[in-house]
Coordinates of C-alpha atoms and ligand atoms in Angstrom, one line a residue:
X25 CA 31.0 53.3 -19.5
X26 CA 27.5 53.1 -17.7
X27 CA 25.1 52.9 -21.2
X28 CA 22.8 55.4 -20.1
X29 CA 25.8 58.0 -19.6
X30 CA 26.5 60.1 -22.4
X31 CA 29.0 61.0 -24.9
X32 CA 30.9 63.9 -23.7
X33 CA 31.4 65.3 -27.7
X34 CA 27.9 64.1 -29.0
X35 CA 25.3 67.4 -29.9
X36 CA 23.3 68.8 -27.1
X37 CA 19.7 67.7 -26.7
X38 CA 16.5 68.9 -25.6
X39 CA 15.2 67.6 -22.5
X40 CA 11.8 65.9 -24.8
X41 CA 14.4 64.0 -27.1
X42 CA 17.2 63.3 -24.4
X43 CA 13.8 61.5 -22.9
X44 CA 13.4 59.9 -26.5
X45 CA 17.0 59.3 -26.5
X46 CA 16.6 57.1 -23.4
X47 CA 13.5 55.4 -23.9
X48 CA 14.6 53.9 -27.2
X49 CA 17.9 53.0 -25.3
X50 CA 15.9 51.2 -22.5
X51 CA 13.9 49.4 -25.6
X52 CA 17.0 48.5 -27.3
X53 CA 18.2 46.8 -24.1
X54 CA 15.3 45.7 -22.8
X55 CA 14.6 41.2 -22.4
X56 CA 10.7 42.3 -23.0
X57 CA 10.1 42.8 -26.5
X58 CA 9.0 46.6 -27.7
X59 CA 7.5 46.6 -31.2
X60 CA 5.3 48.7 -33.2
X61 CA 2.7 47.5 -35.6
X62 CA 0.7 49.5 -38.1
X63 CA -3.5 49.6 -37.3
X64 CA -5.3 47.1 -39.3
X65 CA -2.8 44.6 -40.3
X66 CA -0.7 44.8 -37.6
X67 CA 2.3 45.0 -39.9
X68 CA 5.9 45.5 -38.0
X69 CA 6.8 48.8 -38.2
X70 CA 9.3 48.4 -35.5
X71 CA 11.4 45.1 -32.9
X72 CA 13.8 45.7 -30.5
X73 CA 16.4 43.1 -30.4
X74 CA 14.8 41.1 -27.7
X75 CA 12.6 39.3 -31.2
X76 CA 15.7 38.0 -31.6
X77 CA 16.1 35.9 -28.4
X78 CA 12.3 35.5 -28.1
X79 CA 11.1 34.7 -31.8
X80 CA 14.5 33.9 -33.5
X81 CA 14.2 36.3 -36.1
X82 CA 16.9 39.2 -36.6
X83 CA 15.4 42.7 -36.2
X84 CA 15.5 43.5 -40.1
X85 CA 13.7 40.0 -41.2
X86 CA 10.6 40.6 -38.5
X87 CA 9.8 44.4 -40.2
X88 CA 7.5 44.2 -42.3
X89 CA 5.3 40.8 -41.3
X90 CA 2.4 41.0 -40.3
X91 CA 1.6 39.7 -36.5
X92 CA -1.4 38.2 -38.0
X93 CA 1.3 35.5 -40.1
X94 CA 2.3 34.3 -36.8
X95 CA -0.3 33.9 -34.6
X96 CA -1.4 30.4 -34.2
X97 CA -4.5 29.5 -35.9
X98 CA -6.5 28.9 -33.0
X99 CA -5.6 32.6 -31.4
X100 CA -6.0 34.2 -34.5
X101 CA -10.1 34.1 -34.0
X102 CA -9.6 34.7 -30.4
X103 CA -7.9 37.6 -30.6
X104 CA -9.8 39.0 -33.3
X105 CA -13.0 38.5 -31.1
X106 CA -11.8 40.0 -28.1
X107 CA -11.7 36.8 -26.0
X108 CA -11.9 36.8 -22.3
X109 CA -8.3 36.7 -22.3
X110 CA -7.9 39.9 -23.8
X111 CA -8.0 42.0 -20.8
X112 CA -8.6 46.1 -21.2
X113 CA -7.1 48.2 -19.0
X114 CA -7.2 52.2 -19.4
X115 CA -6.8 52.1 -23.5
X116 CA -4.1 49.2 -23.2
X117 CA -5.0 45.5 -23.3
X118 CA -2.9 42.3 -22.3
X119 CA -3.5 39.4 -23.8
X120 CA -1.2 35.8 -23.8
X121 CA -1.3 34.2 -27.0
X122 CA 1.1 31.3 -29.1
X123 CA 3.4 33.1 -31.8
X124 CA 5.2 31.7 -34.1
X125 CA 9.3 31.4 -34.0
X126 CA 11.3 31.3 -37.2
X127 CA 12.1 27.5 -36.4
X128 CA 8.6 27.0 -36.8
X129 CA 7.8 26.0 -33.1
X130 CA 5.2 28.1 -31.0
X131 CA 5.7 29.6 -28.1
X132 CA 3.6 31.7 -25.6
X133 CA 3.8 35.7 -25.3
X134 CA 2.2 37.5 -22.9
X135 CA 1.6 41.0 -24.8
X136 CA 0.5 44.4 -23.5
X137 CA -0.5 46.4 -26.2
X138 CA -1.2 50.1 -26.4
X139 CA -3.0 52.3 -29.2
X140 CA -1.1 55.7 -30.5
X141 CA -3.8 58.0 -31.8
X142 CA -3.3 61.4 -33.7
X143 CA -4.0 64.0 -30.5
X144 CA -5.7 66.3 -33.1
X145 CA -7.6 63.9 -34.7
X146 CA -8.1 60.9 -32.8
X147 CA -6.6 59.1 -35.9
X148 CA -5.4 55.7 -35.0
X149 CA -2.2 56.1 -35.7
X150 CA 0.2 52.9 -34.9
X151 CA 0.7 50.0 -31.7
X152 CA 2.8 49.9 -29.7
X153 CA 3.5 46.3 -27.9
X154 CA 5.5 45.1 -25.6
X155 CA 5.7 41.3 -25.1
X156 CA 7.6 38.9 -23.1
X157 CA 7.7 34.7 -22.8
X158 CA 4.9 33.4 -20.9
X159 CA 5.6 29.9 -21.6
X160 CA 7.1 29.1 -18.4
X161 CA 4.1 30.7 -16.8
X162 CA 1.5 29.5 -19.2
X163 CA 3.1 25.6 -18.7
X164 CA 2.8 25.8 -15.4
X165 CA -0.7 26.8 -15.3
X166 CA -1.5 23.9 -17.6
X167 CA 0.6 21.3 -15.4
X168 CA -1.5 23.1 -12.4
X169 CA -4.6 22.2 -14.4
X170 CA -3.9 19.5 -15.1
X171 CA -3.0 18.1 -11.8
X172 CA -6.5 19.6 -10.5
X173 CA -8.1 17.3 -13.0
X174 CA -6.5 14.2 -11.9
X175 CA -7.1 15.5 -8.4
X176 CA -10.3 16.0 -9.3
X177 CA -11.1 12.9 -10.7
X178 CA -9.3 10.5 -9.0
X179 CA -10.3 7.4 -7.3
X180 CA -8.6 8.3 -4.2
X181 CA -10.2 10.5 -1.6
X182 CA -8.0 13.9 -1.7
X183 CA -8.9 16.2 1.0
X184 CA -7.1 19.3 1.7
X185 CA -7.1 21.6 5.2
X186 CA -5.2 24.6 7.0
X187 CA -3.5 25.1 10.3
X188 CA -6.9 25.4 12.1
X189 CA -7.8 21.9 11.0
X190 CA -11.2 23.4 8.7
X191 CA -11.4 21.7 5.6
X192 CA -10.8 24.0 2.3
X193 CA -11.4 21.4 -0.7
X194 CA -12.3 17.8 -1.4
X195 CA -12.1 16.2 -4.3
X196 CA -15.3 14.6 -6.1
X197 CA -14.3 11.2 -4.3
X198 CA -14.2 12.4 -1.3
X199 CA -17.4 14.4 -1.2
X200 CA -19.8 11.0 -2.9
X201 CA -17.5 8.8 -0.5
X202 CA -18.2 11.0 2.7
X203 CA -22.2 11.8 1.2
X204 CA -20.6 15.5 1.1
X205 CA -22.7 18.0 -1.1
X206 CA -20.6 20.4 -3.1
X207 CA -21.7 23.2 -1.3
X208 CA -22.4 21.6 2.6
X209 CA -20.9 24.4 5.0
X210 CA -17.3 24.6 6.1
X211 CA -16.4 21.1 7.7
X212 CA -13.7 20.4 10.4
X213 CA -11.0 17.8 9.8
X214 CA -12.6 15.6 13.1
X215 CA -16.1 15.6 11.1
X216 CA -14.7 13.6 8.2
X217 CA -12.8 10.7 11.1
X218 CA -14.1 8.4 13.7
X219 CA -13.1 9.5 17.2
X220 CA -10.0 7.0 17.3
X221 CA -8.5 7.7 14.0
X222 CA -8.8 11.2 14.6
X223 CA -6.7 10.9 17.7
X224 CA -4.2 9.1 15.4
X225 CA -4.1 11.7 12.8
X226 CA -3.1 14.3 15.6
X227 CA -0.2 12.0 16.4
X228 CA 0.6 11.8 12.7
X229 CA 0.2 15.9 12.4
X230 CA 3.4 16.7 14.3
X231 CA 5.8 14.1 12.5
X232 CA 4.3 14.6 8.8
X233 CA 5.2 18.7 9.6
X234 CA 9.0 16.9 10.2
X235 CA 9.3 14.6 7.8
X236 CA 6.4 16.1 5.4
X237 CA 5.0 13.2 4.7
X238 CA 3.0 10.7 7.0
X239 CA 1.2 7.6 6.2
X240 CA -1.4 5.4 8.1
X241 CA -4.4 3.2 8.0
X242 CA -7.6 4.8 9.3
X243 CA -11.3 5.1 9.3
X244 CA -13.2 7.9 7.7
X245 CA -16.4 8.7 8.4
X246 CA -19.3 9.7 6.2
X247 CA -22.1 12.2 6.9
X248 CA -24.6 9.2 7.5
X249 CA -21.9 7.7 10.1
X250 CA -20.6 5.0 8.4
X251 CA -17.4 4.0 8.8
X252 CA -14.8 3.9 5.7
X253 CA -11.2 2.2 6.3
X254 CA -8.5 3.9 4.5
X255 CA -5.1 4.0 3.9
X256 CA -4.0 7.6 4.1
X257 CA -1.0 9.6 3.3
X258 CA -1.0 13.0 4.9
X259 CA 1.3 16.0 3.4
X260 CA 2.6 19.1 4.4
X261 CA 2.2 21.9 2.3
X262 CA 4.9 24.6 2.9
X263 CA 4.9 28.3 2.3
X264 CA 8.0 30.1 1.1
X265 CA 9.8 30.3 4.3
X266 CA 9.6 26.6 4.5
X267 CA 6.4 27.3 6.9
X268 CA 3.8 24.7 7.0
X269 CA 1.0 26.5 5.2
X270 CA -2.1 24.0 4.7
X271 CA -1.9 19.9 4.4
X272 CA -3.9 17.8 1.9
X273 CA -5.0 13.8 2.9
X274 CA -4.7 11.3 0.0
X275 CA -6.6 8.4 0.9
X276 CA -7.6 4.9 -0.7
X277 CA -10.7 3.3 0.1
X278 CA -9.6 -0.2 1.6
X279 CA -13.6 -1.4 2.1
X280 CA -13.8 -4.0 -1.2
X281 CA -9.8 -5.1 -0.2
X282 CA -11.2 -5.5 3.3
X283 CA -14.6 -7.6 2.6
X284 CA -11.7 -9.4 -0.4
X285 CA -10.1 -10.2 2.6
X286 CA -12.3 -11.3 4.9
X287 CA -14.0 -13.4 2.7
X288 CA -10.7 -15.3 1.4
X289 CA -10.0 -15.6 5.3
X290 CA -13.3 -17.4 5.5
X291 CA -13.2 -19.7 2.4
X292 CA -9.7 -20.3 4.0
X293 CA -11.0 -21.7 7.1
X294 CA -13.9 -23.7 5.8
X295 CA -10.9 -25.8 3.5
X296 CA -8.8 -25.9 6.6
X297 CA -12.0 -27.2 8.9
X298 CA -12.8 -29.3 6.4
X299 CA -9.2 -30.6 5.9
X300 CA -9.1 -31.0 9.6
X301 CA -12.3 -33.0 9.8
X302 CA -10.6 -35.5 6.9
X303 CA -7.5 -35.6 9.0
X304 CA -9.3 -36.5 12.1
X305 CA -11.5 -39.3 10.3
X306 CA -8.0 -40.8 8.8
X307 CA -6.7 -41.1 12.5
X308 CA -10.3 -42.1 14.2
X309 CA -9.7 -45.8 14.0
X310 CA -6.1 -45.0 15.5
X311 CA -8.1 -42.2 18.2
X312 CA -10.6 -45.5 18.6
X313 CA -8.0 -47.2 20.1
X314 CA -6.0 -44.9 22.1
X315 CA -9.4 -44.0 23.9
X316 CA -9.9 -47.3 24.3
X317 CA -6.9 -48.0 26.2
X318 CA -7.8 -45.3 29.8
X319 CA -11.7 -47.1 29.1
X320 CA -10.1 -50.4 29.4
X321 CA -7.7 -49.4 32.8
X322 CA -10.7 -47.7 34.2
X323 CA -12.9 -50.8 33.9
X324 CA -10.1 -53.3 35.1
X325 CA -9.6 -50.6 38.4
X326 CA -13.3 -50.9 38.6
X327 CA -13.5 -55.1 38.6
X328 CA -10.4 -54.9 40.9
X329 CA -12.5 -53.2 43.8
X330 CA -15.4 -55.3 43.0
X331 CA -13.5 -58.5 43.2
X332 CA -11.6 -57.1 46.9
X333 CA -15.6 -56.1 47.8
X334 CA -17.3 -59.6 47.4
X335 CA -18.5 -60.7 50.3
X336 CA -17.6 -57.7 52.4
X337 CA -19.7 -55.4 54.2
X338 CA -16.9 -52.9 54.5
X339 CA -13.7 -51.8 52.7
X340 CA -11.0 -50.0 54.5
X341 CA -10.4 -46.1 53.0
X342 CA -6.6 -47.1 52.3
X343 CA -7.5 -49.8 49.8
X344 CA -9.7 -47.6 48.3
X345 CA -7.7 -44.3 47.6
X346 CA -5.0 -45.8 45.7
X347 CA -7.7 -47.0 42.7
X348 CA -9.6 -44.2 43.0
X349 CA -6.9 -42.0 42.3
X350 CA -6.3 -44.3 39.3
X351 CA -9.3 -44.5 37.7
X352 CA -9.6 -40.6 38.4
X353 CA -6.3 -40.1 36.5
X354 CA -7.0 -42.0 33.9
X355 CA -11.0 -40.5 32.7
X356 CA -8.8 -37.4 33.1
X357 CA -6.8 -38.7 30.3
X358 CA -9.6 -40.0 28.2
X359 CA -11.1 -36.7 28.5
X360 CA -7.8 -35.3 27.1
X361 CA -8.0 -37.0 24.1
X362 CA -11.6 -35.9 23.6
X363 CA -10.6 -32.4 24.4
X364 CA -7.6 -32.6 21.3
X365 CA -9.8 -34.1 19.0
X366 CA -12.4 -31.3 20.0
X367 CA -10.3 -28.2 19.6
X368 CA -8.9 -29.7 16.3
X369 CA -12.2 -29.9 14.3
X370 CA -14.0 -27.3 16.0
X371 CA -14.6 -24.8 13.4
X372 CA -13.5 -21.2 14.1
X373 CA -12.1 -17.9 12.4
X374 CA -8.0 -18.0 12.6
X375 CA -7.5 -16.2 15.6
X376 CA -3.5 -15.0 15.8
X377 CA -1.9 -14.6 19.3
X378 CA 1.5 -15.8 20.8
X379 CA 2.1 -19.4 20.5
X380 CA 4.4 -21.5 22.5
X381 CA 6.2 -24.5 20.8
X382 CA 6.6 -26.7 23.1
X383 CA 2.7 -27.2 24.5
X384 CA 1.6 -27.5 21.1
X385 CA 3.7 -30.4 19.6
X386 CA 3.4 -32.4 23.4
X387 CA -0.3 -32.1 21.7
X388 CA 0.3 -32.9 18.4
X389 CA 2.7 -35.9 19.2
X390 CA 0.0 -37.2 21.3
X391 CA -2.1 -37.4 18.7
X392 CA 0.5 -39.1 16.1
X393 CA 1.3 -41.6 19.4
X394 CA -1.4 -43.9 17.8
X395 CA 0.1 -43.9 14.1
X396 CA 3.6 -43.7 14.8
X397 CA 3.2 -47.1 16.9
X398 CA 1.3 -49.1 14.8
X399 CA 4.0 -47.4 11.7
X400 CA 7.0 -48.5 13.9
X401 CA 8.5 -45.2 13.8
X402 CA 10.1 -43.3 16.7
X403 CA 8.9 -39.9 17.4
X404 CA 10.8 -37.0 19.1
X405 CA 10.5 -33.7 19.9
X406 CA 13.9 -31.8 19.7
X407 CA 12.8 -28.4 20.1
X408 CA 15.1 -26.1 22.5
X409 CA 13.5 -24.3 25.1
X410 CA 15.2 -21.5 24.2
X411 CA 13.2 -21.2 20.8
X412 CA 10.8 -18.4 21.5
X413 CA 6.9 -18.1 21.1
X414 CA 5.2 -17.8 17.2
X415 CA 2.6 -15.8 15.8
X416 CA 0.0 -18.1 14.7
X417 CA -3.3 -19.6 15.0
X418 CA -3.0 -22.1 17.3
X419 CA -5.4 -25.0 15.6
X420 CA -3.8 -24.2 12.2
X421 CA -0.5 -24.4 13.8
X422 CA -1.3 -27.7 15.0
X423 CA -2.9 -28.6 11.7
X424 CA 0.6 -28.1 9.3
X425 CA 2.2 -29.8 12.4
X426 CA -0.2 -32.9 12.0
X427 CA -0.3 -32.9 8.2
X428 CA 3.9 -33.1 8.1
X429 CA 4.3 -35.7 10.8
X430 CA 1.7 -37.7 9.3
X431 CA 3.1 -37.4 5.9
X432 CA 6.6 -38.2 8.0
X433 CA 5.5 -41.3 9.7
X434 CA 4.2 -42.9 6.5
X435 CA 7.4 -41.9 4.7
X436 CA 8.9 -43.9 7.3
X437 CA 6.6 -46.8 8.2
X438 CA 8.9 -50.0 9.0
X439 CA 7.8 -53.7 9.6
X440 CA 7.7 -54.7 13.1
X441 CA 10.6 -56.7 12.9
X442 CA 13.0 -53.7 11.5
X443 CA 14.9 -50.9 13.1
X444 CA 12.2 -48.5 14.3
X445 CA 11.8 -45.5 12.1
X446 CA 13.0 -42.4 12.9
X447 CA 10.9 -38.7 12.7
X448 CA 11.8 -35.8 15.0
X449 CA 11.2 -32.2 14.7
X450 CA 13.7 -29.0 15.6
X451 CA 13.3 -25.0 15.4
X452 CA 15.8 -22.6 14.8
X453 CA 15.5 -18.9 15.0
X454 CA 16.6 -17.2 12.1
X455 CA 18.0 -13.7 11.9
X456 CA 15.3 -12.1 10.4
X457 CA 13.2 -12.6 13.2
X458 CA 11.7 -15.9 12.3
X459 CA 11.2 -19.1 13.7
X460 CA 11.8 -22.0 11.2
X461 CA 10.4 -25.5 12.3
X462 CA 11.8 -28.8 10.5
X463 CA 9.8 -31.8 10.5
X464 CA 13.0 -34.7 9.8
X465 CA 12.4 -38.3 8.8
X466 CA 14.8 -40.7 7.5
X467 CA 12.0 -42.5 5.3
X468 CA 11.4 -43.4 1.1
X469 CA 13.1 -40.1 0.1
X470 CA 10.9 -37.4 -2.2
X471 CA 9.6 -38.6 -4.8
X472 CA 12.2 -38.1 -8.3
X473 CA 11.2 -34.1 -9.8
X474 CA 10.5 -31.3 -8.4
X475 CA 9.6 -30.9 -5.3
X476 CA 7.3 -28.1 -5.5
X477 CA 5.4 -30.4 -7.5
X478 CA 4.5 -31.7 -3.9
X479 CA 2.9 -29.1 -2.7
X480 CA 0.1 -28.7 -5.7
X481 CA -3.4 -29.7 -5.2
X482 CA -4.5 -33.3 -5.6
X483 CA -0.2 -34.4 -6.0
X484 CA -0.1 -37.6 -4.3
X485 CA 1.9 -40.8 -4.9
X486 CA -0.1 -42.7 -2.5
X487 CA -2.8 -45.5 -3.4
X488 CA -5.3 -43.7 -0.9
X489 CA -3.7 -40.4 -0.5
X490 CA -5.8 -37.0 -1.7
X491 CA -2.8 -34.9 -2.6
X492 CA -4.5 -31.8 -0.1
X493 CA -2.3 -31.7 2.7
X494 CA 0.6 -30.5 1.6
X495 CA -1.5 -27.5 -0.2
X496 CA -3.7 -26.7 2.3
X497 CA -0.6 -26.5 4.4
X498 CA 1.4 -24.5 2.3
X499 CA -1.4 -21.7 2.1
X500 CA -2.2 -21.5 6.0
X501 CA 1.7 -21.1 6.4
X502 CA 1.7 -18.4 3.6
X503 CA -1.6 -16.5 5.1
X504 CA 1.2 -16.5 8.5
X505 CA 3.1 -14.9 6.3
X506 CA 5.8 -17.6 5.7
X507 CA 7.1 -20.3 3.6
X508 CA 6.8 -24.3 3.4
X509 CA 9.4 -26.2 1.6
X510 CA 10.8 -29.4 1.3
X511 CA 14.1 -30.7 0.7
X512 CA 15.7 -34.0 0.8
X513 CA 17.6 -35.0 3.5
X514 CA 21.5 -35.6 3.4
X515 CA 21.3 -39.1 5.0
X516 CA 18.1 -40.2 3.0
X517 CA 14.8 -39.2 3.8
X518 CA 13.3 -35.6 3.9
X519 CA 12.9 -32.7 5.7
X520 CA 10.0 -30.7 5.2
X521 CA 10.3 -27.2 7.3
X522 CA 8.4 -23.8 7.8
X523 CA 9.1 -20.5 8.5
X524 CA 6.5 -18.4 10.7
X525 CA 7.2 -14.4 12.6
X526 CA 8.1 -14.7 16.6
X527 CA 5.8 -13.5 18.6
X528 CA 7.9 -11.0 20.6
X529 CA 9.4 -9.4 17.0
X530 CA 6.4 -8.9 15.6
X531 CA 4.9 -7.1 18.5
X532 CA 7.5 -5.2 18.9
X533 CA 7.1 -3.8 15.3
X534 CA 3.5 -3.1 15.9
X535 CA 4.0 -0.9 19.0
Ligands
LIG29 P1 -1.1 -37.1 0.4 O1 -0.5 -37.3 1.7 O2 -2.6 -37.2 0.4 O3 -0.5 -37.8 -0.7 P2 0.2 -34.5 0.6 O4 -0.1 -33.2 0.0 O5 0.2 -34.5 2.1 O6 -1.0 -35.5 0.1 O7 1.5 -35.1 0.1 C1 1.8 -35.1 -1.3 C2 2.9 -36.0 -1.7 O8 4.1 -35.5 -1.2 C3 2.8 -37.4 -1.1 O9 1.9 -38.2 -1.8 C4 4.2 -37.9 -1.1 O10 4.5 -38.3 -2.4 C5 5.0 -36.6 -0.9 N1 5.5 -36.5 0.5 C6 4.9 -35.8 1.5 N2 5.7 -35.9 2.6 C7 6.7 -36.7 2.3 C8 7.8 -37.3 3.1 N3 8.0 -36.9 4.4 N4 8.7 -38.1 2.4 C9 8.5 -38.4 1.2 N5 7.5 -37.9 0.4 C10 6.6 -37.1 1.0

């Protein structure tokens, strides 16, 4: 039977008390809690059953207390005072306050309360209440708070903007970042980027309102124009249909990692210059020579023609061309050498770009030709020409490229009377769309212990060696964004190898 039907056989009512009748059913079954308090003291004169489910105390305990015995402390003062969040409203008030449950634990009530006066007298009379949990609502307003005060104060830029691309708010961060004053007129998103990343951000518009979420790297712009990289997530912020309804932009200021950056990049390149000009003046007496060598052609092509000239008026163009040639070939290849040793100690910033394997070790073995002879070693490139282009600086390339041969070529000096030496280098792509370059000699061996002990500054197990190269090398391969290692070789000797990123891979990824 329907609760609000009635008894067929109970006593006939009035219309006033079949009213009464259902009002204090509706308050009996009621989730809000209906109660009744005497003026003054506000004394329970009355609790429907909800106090049960809301306070924990059974109908018959709660009569009696006094409201006052479980407010929390701090309300107590509030309420008495009328704080702003008592709210009037046409002789009722509403109020949300902490009560206290019979377990001992608070918990918020949002209570509407109403005073019953004597219609003859104006007598207050009694309260009437009703009150219902506000803790889910009063929690969530607190988290809400407090997620506008980290918003607020965080380090980050937060800015937030609706579907017509006008700004709405910007945290503290954002507005002393951008030179923004707290009250500067409405702004549109395409005032707060440069040109460029504002075209970006339209791109990233479409695919954050898919995926709700988009990040990139950017530049901001500030009300004096300068220009702030960023890193940026942008959000989508949906309405209850799923609707994109505004977006906010988190962004990280990225100018002290930048100028961090830049200036390790530098310090990086003045150690590699200077490692380079070390290099260079360890090889110059072996450079001395193999400059020597086209000087000493060219001037024995030269004495040739003067000797076929003495005493002749004329010379016949056919016995000319053939020395000519020569001793054009040759300066040529004089000039070569200057040009290596040139490009390998001219100082410059690391400049990445495609690299091909081949062109640069023809280089670098040109340049070992010198020590490897007078070491008695045999050097061989045994690089594939399928092996495709790095990413790389091309000097420093060259540089880790010198510093392992080298290293090789003395592992694996021999006397002139021995078998020759043997060094040679290989690549192999790997599957992670590397390139891994081996520099194998079949010399001394690594030295007993660890061999990452080899690649720490000043290591060395040589008489006149500084212990840099290996370190210096190991960091320009790591600042490529690979590895150096070393490992000893399964028929004696070592192989040292690298890994840096193909060129083609890691353009691709880019695009
Ligand atoms: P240096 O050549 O001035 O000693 P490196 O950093 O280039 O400095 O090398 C450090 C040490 O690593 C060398 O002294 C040597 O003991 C060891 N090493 C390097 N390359 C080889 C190699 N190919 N075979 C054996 N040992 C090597």
């Amino acid at each position: 039977m329907d609760s609000s039907e009635r008894d067929p056989n109970a006593p006939h009512l009035s219309d006033d008390q079949e009213h009464n009748r259902l009002l204090a059913e509706m308050a009996e079954q009621s989730t809000d809690m209906i109660s009744r308090h005497t003026p003054g003291d506000w004394r329970f004169i009355y609790a429907s059953p909800a106090v049960e489910h809301l306070l924990g105390y059974r109908v018959d305990e709660i009569i009696g207390m006094s409201a006052y015995e479980l407010y929390h402390p701090d309300d107590v003062e509030d309420f008495k005072r009328r704080a702003p969040s008592v709210s009037y409203e046409r002789g009722t008030y509403t109020h949300s306050y902490r009560f206290r449950c019979k377990d001992g634990h608070y918990t918020w009530l949002e209570s509407t309360s109403r005073s019953i006066r004597d219609p003859q007298t104006g007598e207050l009379k009694e309260i009437l209440v009703v009150s219902r949990d506000a803790s889910r609502r009063i929690n969530a307003e607190q988290t809400n708070r407090r997620l506008a005060r980290v918003v607020e104060n965080s380090s980050d830029l937060v800015v937030f903007f609706d579907l017509q691309q006008q700004v709405t708010d910007l945290n503290e961060s954002a507005r002393r970042l951008l030179g923004l004053d707290p009250g500067a007129t409405p702004l549109s998103l395409s005032q707060l980027f440069s040109v460029n990343s504002y075209a970006q951000l339209q791109q990233g518009l479409p695919m954050a309102e898919r995926s709700d979420q988009w990040h990139a790297e950017a530049e901001m712009q500030a009300s004096s124009g300068q220009l702030i990289p960023v890193s940026l997530e942008l959000l989508t912020h949906r309405d209850a249909t799923g609707q994109a309804a505004y977006y906010s932009i988190l962004a990280r200021d990225l100018s002290a990692r930048r100028a961090m950056e830049a200036e390790r990049q530098r310090y990086q390149a003045e150690v590699s210059h200077a490692s380079r000009l070390m290099t260079m003046g360890e090889m110059a007496s072996g450079l001395a020579h193999e400059l020597n060598q086209p000087l000493t052609a060219i001037v024995n092509y030269v004495r040739g023609l003067e000797r076929r000239s003495v005493g002749k008026s004329e010379l016949p163009v056919t016995l000319l061309e053939k020395p000519l040639h020569k001793i054009a070939d040759t300066a040529l290849r004089a000039g070569e050498i200057i040009r290596r040793m040139m490009d390998f100690t001219r100082k410059s910033l690391p400049q990445r770009e495609a690299v091909a394997l081949a062109p640069v070790l023809e280089d670098v073995l040109q340049f070992c030709a010198t020590s490897a002879h007078s070491a008695n070693v045999r050097l061989t490139s045994r690089i594939a020409e399928s092996v495709p282009a790095v990413l790389a600086d091309r000097i420093q390339l060259e540089q880790i490229l010198l510093n392992l041969l080298l290293n090789a070529i003395e592992a694996s000096a021999s006397g002139e009377n021995e078998a020759p030496g043997e060094v040679w280098i290989d690549a192999l792509e790997s599957t992670q769309g590397q390139v891994i370059i081996r520099v194998h000699d079949r010399g001394c061996g690594l030295p007993e212990g660890d061999s990452e002990q080899l690649f720490q500054q000043f290591y060395t197990t040589k008489q006149q060696g500084l212990g840099m190269g290996l370190a210096i090398s190991r960091s320009l391969v790591e600042a490529h964004g690979g590895q150096l290692w070393a490992e000893p070789a399964e028929q004696g000797g070592a192989v040292f190898s690298f890994s840096l990123s193909r060129a083609e891979s890691t353009d691709a990824e880019n695009r």
